[in-house]
Amino acid sequence: MSSSDIVLGPNQYGKAEVRVVRVNRETPVHTLVDLNVSSMLRGDFTECYTSGDNTRVIATDTQKNTVYAFAKEHGITTPEQFLLLLGQHFTGQAEVSGGRWSAESYPWERIRVPGPDGTLTEHEHSFVKSKQEIRTAALTIADGVEHLVGGFSDLTVLKTTGSEFSGYPKDRYTTLPETDDRVMATDITARWLFAAGAEGQAAAGAVDFDAVYARVKQIVLEQFALVHSLSLQQTLYAAGEAVLGAIEEIEDIRFVMPNNHHYVVDLSPFGLENPNEVFQAGDRPYGLMNASVTRRGAPARPQAWEWIAGFC
Amino acid sequence: MSSSDIVLGPNQYGKAEVRVVRVNRETPVHTLVDLNVSSMLRGDFTECYTSGDNTRVIATDTQKNTVYAFAKEHGITTPEQFLLLLGQHFTGQAEVSGGRWSAESYPWERIRVPGPDGTLTEHEHSFVKSKQEIRTAALTIADGVEHLVGGFSDLTVLKTTGSEFSGYPKDRYTTLPETDDRVMATDITARWLFAAGAEGQAAAGAVDFDAVYARVKQIVLEQFALVHSLSLQQTLYAAGEAVLGAIEEIEDIRFVMPNNHHYVVDLSPFGLENPNEVFQAGDRPYGLMNASVTRRGAPARPQAWEWIAGFC
Amino acid sequence: MSSSDIVLGPNQYGKAEVRVVRVNRETPVHTLVDLNVSSMLRGDFTECYTSGDNTRVIATDTQKNTVYAFAKEHGITTPEQFLLLLGQHFTGQAEVSGGRWSAESYPWERIRVPGPDGTLTEHEHSFVKSKQEIRTAALTIADGVEHLVGGFSDLTVLKTTGSEFSGYPKDRYTTLPETDDRVMATDITARWLFAAGAEGQAAAGAVDFDAVYARVKQIVLEQFALVHSLSLQQTLYAAGEAVLGAIEEIEDIRFVMPNNHHYVVDLSPFGLENPNEVFQAGDRPYGLMNASVTRRGAPARPQAWEWIAGFC
Amino acid sequence: MSSSDIVLGPNQYGKAEVRVVRVNRETPVHTLVDLNVSSMLRGDFTECYTSGDNTRVIATDTQKNTVYAFAKEHGITTPEQFLLLLGQHFTGQAEVSGGRWSAESYPWERIRVPGPDGTLTEHEHSFVKSKQEIRTAALTIADGVEHLVGGFSDLTVLKTTGSEFSGYPKDRYTTLPETDDRVMATDITARWLFAAGAEGQAAAGAVDFDAVYARVKQIVLEQFALVHSLSLQQTLYAAGEAVLGAIEEIEDIRFVMPNNHHYVVDLSPFGLENPNEVFQAGDRPYGLMNASVTRRGAPARPQAWEWIAGFC
């Protein structure tokens, strides 16, 4: 086979995990935003791959520098806004036709210290990291269209009752007993796609990304708590439906939810009953749910979700 | 908004990370295969999501049991073959229209012990884990078509010279100096798509997956070593081109390659020169390359690569 | 050399990382304790090592079973109390002269859901994991004496000002500029040794381990916030001194505190000033502080802190 | 209580995880040493803790610089030699009375490429990382005495037969069945203390640390393979005894060995037998062995093994 029968397929390149902390010191009450930013560029970079010609290759080091310079020049209000700035900057370069910009955002809380009267009040410049979940955002620009996705990773929840699992098919390899009362636990990862146009609204200040974030998190927690669950899938869907019902800027929400199994320990060899009181928290294997909840008739936007050469 | 305007989108579910070790003890020279298997099913599971009706939901516990039972009934020759068995089994169930089955495979070497004459020989049943890379495989079945992908993760390589980077665009944010001699290092992750029909050939014994694996690994290492590199992209492409040139069963190969930066330490404050002898190995950020090398005119097979609700 | 000149030195064995979740369902308001327990036994196990005679070796599987059975029989109030139960049980066996029992404890918060009037109230049986820090406890029994240590790991804090570092020695290898305003950040790991007798008081209900835990955490956070810091060491010491000053049951408190460097990014190549507004959060290397704050004249209790064959 | 009753206890500070890669380019056949170095100093630093006086505090940044400068000035032959250089340098400073210097060392192999006649030969400057285990070294200097420890972490081994476990005590909580044939698997971590004076011999070139390392690794692997094991403890002891029997420069060797349980999967519900052919590799819990093998009458050298405020 001649090598001319072999060609470059989809590709992107960039700088990953640029750790930027932006402090706002304009008043004595400081604020901070703590991000881990990645920038991946797409365009016609064929010559670089086939002959090592870097004429069109914006150095990944330059991408990193841009992140830091923009943090100073423009500040960082929300991860989503910052990614929109970066994406619009890079796609304004002749070499770049599109790309993907993403960020993890680490929430911090103010440390509370005793005030003059002994009551706890928030300190002006001291913070403790809240690790309950990691906030995420990703912007894909493809064919001139922006696809903006918010989200969070690994919000870990557990309920000690209010969960069942039964009625599933039985085959030769089925041994699981049915149950009408089990522990249900998961690490909720969610990603939500903003409706087309939300980016424009964002630019106009009409979308408050922080407020959307807080509402989605609260709604998901509530649904987990309140739904009497016949399957983890049902809980997932209820959470998605409630989010879409409440927040019109969101068009599609996708979840990855492992089923963090808690096994009822068999204490009968020791002459003890165990009415769902003592559990072994399992590591592997685990169930895994993966689903989208979306608006009927929403346009297909596969580019919002795909990785060019993506695989885990 | 009425909730009937909200619908279930793409979805899959299953059991992740089933750790199965299969020992073959038929002769005193034991062999073992050590896998981490995941099984994700697709089909019409809408009722489970919307009303908790599990009638069509094959329990993830049943999927786990099937992995272990098949390991005994059929043995495990290669990860690819084992996934084909699982995929065909599950898509033979009425409830299942497709899915994704994947595995990590951990290589082990025999421990060498002194024989009667003192020379080292391989022990019959004692092994040491080779952690140089992790082998991977994934089978997607969609619309009745099988897409089989082999691969490996995190093969870490470094060359102390024979790498350059220059000729890139300079803008306001560019500070990186050009270099004609640098350390180049990366963790190579590769995934290769077997040509349509290779599954059938595999069933007929015409594809030796272990041999393909060994050849790809050796070719990729050779290209990394031998190519005088003008960019990491060029090395990536050369590796892909060489693999496709040598192995006709492979139709497309994709790489994820971070640029593990090694910074030349500035020793001038201490009155010392540093002609590429002392480096700081960096953690974050890192460059990241992501590209496919494919055969001209190969059919588009997006389902081979996509995750239904995939995101990292 | 004859092998009789080679002997067994210090040793211990046991079961590590027994994951036990204990739910109390006595009322509709459920509570849970989520532990990762390890049990390591010491005694005369020489014959097991030298000849494989297991006559005195309580199986590690039995140790695991005991953890689960005790969780049911005795419940779990605090990690410290549970370890005291385990340690006293095992040292009551003829084969066991001492050992080390330890636990990680994962805090959970109740999910808050809207009540009838819309205000958020705590749900009875649904929880979200608080990952701010991990609580730890360890009990060593040696020579008939109990040494009980409470603690936490990785409480991550950051202050955006109120930290200096200057006045250090300058030698040929010193390049660090002095600063009177920097970001200070660390992951606080603390371990506190309860005064001898506190175990007895605990048995009598005189020590409230949960209350001690909450007070130490709050005091450490407050000192981090309030001390204008000339070095991370000074902050560490102030925290220890405040804890010992407030909680008489604690005899010694030890900290491991990395200095999570936040580097001021040089934006001058881009024509920008950076008055401590934009930082790169560094990974490696990091400063590391390691110190004990103790009461004058407290008895030396090295067994509280040592690992028999301990090394990291 | 007055704060004068509270005092500073044992303490140390320094820079952790300095990543240094040293390339030797003197001939076209390059070599490299890849280390992760930590430097912890001890001395009278009380004033820094109690009042923030840094007069005696050699900056951790200076320690990092020294690592890089020494890598250039002195080169790096072995991790042990490099730590001896660092330790002697720092204890030569007036402020420093002792400390602990440690390193991880990452082994690399040469990539093999086809030579002119097609046989594979080692490339001159291209390497692939061998991740089978991590080499370690630690030097403690206390009271003017050097304690040098070599080692490795996480050498993962497994044998498919040749391992038993029976004869252990049975109590109320014992359910484990006895077995005369099981899989035995562990991640071997070993640390060996060089005999007093070996440092001096090393300076004189009489100890070849690389050769010692290779011999210990091979002996430990051989013993794991060849000993028919009645308990993991017996295998551990045999390995230690063989090392001390063969290498006179080593005075004490300590192991941490988890028992990586491989559970025989119960396939009887599926009408299948499982004569030790199909295993579930477990995650948690795991057995854990921790023991020293030493020479009779060797001097007690606790400072070699202790961490001043050490805890994991």
PDB file of N, CA, C and O in Angstrom, chain B residues 77-118:
ATOM      1  N   THR B  77      -9.398 -16.338  25.489  1.00  0.00           N
ATOM      2  CA  THR B  77      -8.161 -16.364  24.697  1.00  0.00           C
ATOM      3  C   THR B  77      -7.585 -14.948  24.623  1.00  0.00           C
ATOM      4  O   THR B  77      -6.510 -14.691  25.145  1.00  0.00           O
ATOM      5  N   THR B  78      -8.340 -14.020  24.038  1.00  0.00           N
ATOM      6  CA  THR B  78      -7.894 -12.626  23.988  1.00  0.00           C
ATOM      7  C   THR B  78      -9.044 -11.753  24.496  1.00  0.00           C
ATOM      8  O   THR B  78     -10.207 -12.159  24.472  1.00  0.00           O
ATOM      9  N   PRO B  79      -8.733 -10.532  24.916  1.00  0.00           N
ATOM     10  CA  PRO B  79      -9.812  -9.620  25.323  1.00  0.00           C
ATOM     11  C   PRO B  79     -10.824  -9.430  24.196  1.00  0.00           C
ATOM     12  O   PRO B  79     -12.036  -9.416  24.432  1.00  0.00           O
ATOM     13  N   GLU B  80     -10.330  -9.283  22.976  1.00  0.00           N
ATOM     14  CA  GLU B  80     -11.223  -9.031  21.846  1.00  0.00           C
ATOM     15  C   GLU B  80     -12.211 -10.199  21.669  1.00  0.00           C
ATOM     16  O   GLU B  80     -13.417  -9.980  21.496  1.00  0.00           O
ATOM     17  N   GLN B  81     -11.675 -11.408  21.682  1.00  0.00           N
ATOM     18  CA  GLN B  81     -12.540 -12.584  21.497  1.00  0.00           C
ATOM     19  C   GLN B  81     -13.580 -12.661  22.613  1.00  0.00           C
ATOM     20  O   GLN B  81     -14.737 -13.007  22.395  1.00  0.00           O
ATOM     21  N   PHE B  82     -13.161 -12.364  23.850  1.00  0.00           N
ATOM     22  CA  PHE B  82     -14.084 -12.483  24.973  1.00  0.00           C
ATOM     23  C   PHE B  82     -15.201 -11.452  24.862  1.00  0.00           C
ATOM     24  O   PHE B  82     -16.375 -11.748  25.128  1.00  0.00           O
ATOM     25  N   LEU B  83     -14.874 -10.262  24.417  1.00  0.00           N
ATOM     26  CA  LEU B  83     -15.914  -9.233  24.245  1.00  0.00           C
ATOM     27  C   LEU B  83     -16.879  -9.616  23.126  1.00  0.00           C
ATOM     28  O   LEU B  83     -18.091  -9.363  23.220  1.00  0.00           O
ATOM     29  N   LEU B  84     -16.376 -10.215  22.053  1.00  0.00           N
ATOM     30  CA  LEU B  84     -17.264 -10.664  20.972  1.00  0.00           C
ATOM     31  C   LEU B  84     -18.260 -11.701  21.501  1.00  0.00           C
ATOM     32  O   LEU B  84     -19.457 -11.649  21.190  1.00  0.00           O
ATOM     33  N   LEU B  85     -17.779 -12.608  22.345  1.00  0.00           N
ATOM     34  CA  LEU B  85     -18.680 -13.596  22.955  1.00  0.00           C
ATOM     35  C   LEU B  85     -19.764 -12.917  23.782  1.00  0.00           C
ATOM     36  O   LEU B  85     -20.950 -13.253  23.676  1.00  0.00           O
ATOM     37  N   LEU B  86     -19.350 -11.974  24.611  1.00  0.00           N
ATOM     38  CA  LEU B  86     -20.316 -11.291  25.485  1.00  0.00           C
ATOM     39  C   LEU B  86     -21.318 -10.495  24.664  1.00  0.00           C
ATOM     40  O   LEU B  86     -22.522 -10.538  24.911  1.00  0.00           O
ATOM     41  N   GLY B  87     -20.814  -9.748  23.704  1.00  0.00           N
ATOM     42  CA  GLY B  87     -21.698  -8.900  22.904  1.00  0.00           C
ATOM     43  C   GLY B  87     -22.727  -9.723  22.135  1.00  0.00           C
ATOM     44  O   GLY B  87     -23.906  -9.357  22.058  1.00  0.00           O
ATOM     45  N   GLN B  88     -22.267 -10.832  21.578  1.00  0.00           N
ATOM     46  CA  GLN B  88     -23.206 -11.664  20.820  1.00  0.00           C
ATOM     47  C   GLN B  88     -24.224 -12.319  21.748  1.00  0.00           C
ATOM     48  O   GLN B  88     -25.395 -12.465  21.401  1.00  0.00           O
ATOM     49  N   HIS B  89     -23.783 -12.683  22.938  1.00  0.00           N
ATOM     50  CA  HIS B  89     -24.730 -13.243  23.912  1.00  0.00           C
ATOM     51  C   HIS B  89     -25.817 -12.236  24.278  1.00  0.00           C
ATOM     52  O   HIS B  89     -27.008 -12.539  24.246  1.00  0.00           O
ATOM     53  N   PHE B  90     -25.404 -11.040  24.621  1.00  0.00           N
ATOM     54  CA  PHE B  90     -26.398 -10.074  25.125  1.00  0.00           C
ATOM     55  C   PHE B  90     -27.304  -9.574  24.004  1.00  0.00           C
ATOM     56  O   PHE B  90     -28.501  -9.373  24.215  1.00  0.00           O
ATOM     57  N   THR B  91     -26.745  -9.362  22.825  1.00  0.00           N
ATOM     58  CA  THR B  91     -27.624  -8.901  21.744  1.00  0.00           C
ATOM     59  C   THR B  91     -28.524 -10.027  21.233  1.00  0.00           C
ATOM     60  O   THR B  91     -29.450  -9.773  20.458  1.00  0.00           O
ATOM     61  N   GLY B  92     -28.281 -11.235  21.707  1.00  0.00           N
ATOM     62  CA  GLY B  92     -29.215 -12.329  21.425  1.00  0.00           C
ATOM     63  C   GLY B  92     -30.428 -12.338  22.345  1.00  0.00           C
ATOM     64  O   GLY B  92     -31.380 -13.106  22.115  1.00  0.00           O
ATOM     65  N   GLN B  93     -30.402 -11.480  23.366  1.00  0.00           N
ATOM     66  CA  GLN B  93     -31.562 -11.367  24.264  1.00  0.00           C
ATOM     67  C   GLN B  93     -32.590 -10.422  23.635  1.00  0.00           C
ATOM     68  O   GLN B  93     -32.200  -9.413  23.003  1.00  0.00           O
ATOM     69  N   ALA B  94     -33.855 -10.698  23.870  1.00  0.00           N
ATOM     70  CA  ALA B  94     -34.916  -9.890  23.258  1.00  0.00           C
ATOM     71  C   ALA B  94     -34.852  -8.426  23.688  1.00  0.00           C
ATOM     72  O   ALA B  94     -35.210  -7.523  22.927  1.00  0.00           O
ATOM     73  N   GLU B  95     -34.378  -8.184  24.917  1.00  0.00           N
ATOM     74  CA  GLU B  95     -34.436  -6.828  25.455  1.00  0.00           C
ATOM     75  C   GLU B  95     -33.320  -5.932  24.927  1.00  0.00           C
ATOM     76  O   GLU B  95     -33.344  -4.715  25.142  1.00  0.00           O
ATOM     77  N   VAL B  96     -32.329  -6.512  24.276  1.00  0.00           N
ATOM     78  CA  VAL B  96     -31.091  -5.793  23.985  1.00  0.00           C
ATOM     79  C   VAL B  96     -30.912  -5.600  22.486  1.00  0.00           C
ATOM     80  O   VAL B  96     -30.901  -6.572  21.734  1.00  0.00           O
ATOM     81  N   SER B  97     -30.766  -4.360  22.056  1.00  0.00           N
ATOM     82  CA  SER B  97     -30.547  -4.115  20.628  1.00  0.00           C
ATOM     83  C   SER B  97     -29.079  -3.818  20.315  1.00  0.00           C
ATOM     84  O   SER B  97     -28.653  -3.879  19.167  1.00  0.00           O
ATOM     85  N   GLY B  98     -28.327  -3.467  21.308  1.00  0.00           N
ATOM     86  CA  GLY B  98     -26.917  -3.154  21.079  1.00  0.00           C
ATOM     87  C   GLY B  98     -26.240  -2.891  22.405  1.00  0.00           C
ATOM     88  O   GLY B  98     -26.807  -3.155  23.475  1.00  0.00           O
ATOM     89  N   GLY B  99     -25.040  -2.364  22.317  1.00  0.00           N
ATOM     90  CA  GLY B  99     -24.355  -2.071  23.564  1.00  0.00           C
ATOM     91  C   GLY B  99     -22.876  -1.880  23.347  1.00  0.00           C
ATOM     92  O   GLY B  99     -22.397  -1.753  22.208  1.00  0.00           O
ATOM     93  N   ARG B 100     -22.209  -1.833  24.462  1.00  0.00           N
ATOM     94  CA  ARG B 100     -20.764  -1.612  24.416  1.00  0.00           C
ATOM     95  C   ARG B 100     -20.125  -2.467  25.495  1.00  0.00           C
ATOM     96  O   ARG B 100     -20.500  -2.392  26.661  1.00  0.00           O
ATOM     97  N   TRP B 101     -19.156  -3.257  25.081  1.00  0.00           N
ATOM     98  CA  TRP B 101     -18.435  -4.135  26.001  1.00  0.00           C
ATOM     99  C   TRP B 101     -16.963  -3.780  25.916  1.00  0.00           C
ATOM    100  O   TRP B 101     -16.415  -3.648  24.809  1.00  0.00           O
ATOM    101  N   SER B 102     -16.342  -3.599  27.046  1.00  0.00           N
ATOM    102  CA  SER B 102     -14.952  -3.142  27.023  1.00  0.00           C
ATOM    103  C   SER B 102     -14.153  -3.844  28.107  1.00  0.00           C
ATOM    104  O   SER B 102     -14.708  -4.385  29.068  1.00  0.00           O
ATOM    105  N   ALA B 103     -12.861  -3.826  27.939  1.00  0.00           N
ATOM    106  CA  ALA B 103     -11.988  -4.488  28.909  1.00  0.00           C
ATOM    107  C   ALA B 103     -10.634  -3.817  28.947  1.00  0.00           C
ATOM    108  O   ALA B 103     -10.109  -3.357  27.933  1.00  0.00           O
ATOM    109  N   GLU B 104     -10.088  -3.759  30.145  1.00  0.00           N
ATOM    110  CA  GLU B 104      -8.665  -3.539  30.325  1.00  0.00           C
ATOM    111  C   GLU B 104      -8.034  -4.913  30.560  1.00  0.00           C
ATOM    112  O   GLU B 104      -8.620  -5.766  31.225  1.00  0.00           O
ATOM    113  N   SER B 105      -6.852  -5.099  30.047  1.00  0.00           N
ATOM    114  CA  SER B 105      -6.140  -6.360  30.240  1.00  0.00           C
ATOM    115  C   SER B 105      -4.759  -6.048  30.790  1.00  0.00           C
ATOM    116  O   SER B 105      -4.038  -5.205  30.243  1.00  0.00           O
ATOM    117  N   TYR B 106      -4.411  -6.717  31.896  1.00  0.00           N
ATOM    118  CA  TYR B 106      -3.146  -6.419  32.570  1.00  0.00           C
ATOM    119  C   TYR B 106      -2.124  -7.493  32.229  1.00  0.00           C
ATOM    120  O   TYR B 106      -2.317  -8.652  32.576  1.00  0.00           O
ATOM    121  N   PRO B 107      -1.052  -7.131  31.560  1.00  0.00           N
ATOM    122  CA  PRO B 107      -0.042  -8.132  31.192  1.00  0.00           C
ATOM    123  C   PRO B 107       0.767  -8.612  32.414  1.00  0.00           C
ATOM    124  O   PRO B 107       1.112  -7.819  33.294  1.00  0.00           O
ATOM    125  N   TRP B 108       1.052  -9.881  32.438  1.00  0.00           N
ATOM    126  CA  TRP B 108       1.929 -10.500  33.443  1.00  0.00           C
ATOM    127  C   TRP B 108       3.062 -11.223  32.717  1.00  0.00           C
ATOM    128  O   TRP B 108       2.849 -11.799  31.648  1.00  0.00           O
ATOM    129  N   GLU B 109       4.242 -11.211  33.336  1.00  0.00           N
ATOM    130  CA  GLU B 109       5.379 -11.990  32.825  1.00  0.00           C
ATOM    131  C   GLU B 109       5.676 -13.124  33.808  1.00  0.00           C
ATOM    132  O   GLU B 109       5.417 -12.999  34.994  1.00  0.00           O
ATOM    133  N   ARG B 110       6.298 -14.181  33.304  1.00  0.00           N
ATOM    134  CA  ARG B 110       6.719 -15.232  34.224  1.00  0.00           C
ATOM    135  C   ARG B 110       7.953 -14.784  35.007  1.00  0.00           C
ATOM    136  O   ARG B 110       8.862 -14.147  34.453  1.00  0.00           O
ATOM    137  N   ILE B 111       7.980 -15.129  36.294  1.00  0.00           N
ATOM    138  CA  ILE B 111       9.188 -14.898  37.088  1.00  0.00           C
ATOM    139  C   ILE B 111      10.261 -15.883  36.622  1.00  0.00           C
ATOM    140  O   ILE B 111       9.964 -17.044  36.341  1.00  0.00           O
ATOM    141  N   ARG B 112      11.480 -15.377  36.530  1.00  0.00           N
ATOM    142  CA  ARG B 112      12.592 -16.238  36.104  1.00  0.00           C
ATOM    143  C   ARG B 112      13.382 -16.678  37.329  1.00  0.00           C
ATOM    144  O   ARG B 112      13.749 -15.860  38.171  1.00  0.00           O
ATOM    145  N   VAL B 113      13.612 -17.976  37.414  1.00  0.00           N
ATOM    146  CA  VAL B 113      14.324 -18.546  38.568  1.00  0.00           C
ATOM    147  C   VAL B 113      15.483 -19.389  38.044  1.00  0.00           C
ATOM    148  O   VAL B 113      15.463 -19.842  36.896  1.00  0.00           O
ATOM    149  N   PRO B 114      16.494 -19.584  38.881  1.00  0.00           N
ATOM    150  CA  PRO B 114      17.652 -20.359  38.413  1.00  0.00           C
ATOM    151  C   PRO B 114      17.266 -21.815  38.196  1.00  0.00           C
ATOM    152  O   PRO B 114      16.606 -22.432  39.034  1.00  0.00           O
ATOM    153  N   GLY B 115      17.642 -22.350  37.069  1.00  0.00           N
ATOM    154  CA  GLY B 115      17.445 -23.776  36.819  1.00  0.00           C
ATOM    155  C   GLY B 115      18.598 -24.576  37.405  1.00  0.00           C
ATOM    156  O   GLY B 115      19.471 -24.021  38.093  1.00  0.00           O
ATOM    157  N   PRO B 116      18.599 -25.880  37.170  1.00  0.00           N
ATOM    158  CA  PRO B 116      19.622 -26.756  37.758  1.00  0.00           C
ATOM    159  C   PRO B 116      21.035 -26.297  37.432  1.00  0.00           C
ATOM    160  O   PRO B 116      21.943 -26.418  38.266  1.00  0.00           O
ATOM    161  N   ASP B 117      21.213 -25.730  36.258  1.00  0.00           N
ATOM    162  CA  ASP B 117      22.567 -25.295  35.889  1.00  0.00           C
ATOM    163  C   ASP B 117      22.798 -23.816  36.182  1.00  0.00           C
ATOM    164  O   ASP B 117      23.791 -23.239  35.749  1.00  0.00           O
ATOM    165  N   GLY B 118      21.847 -23.212  36.897  1.00  0.00           N
ATOM    166  CA  GLY B 118      22.060 -21.828  37.314  1.00  0.00           C
ATOM    167  C   GLY B 118      21.510 -20.797  36.336  1.00  0.00           C
ATOM    168  O   GLY B 118      21.375 -19.626  36.693  1.00  0.00           O
TER     169      GLY B 118
END
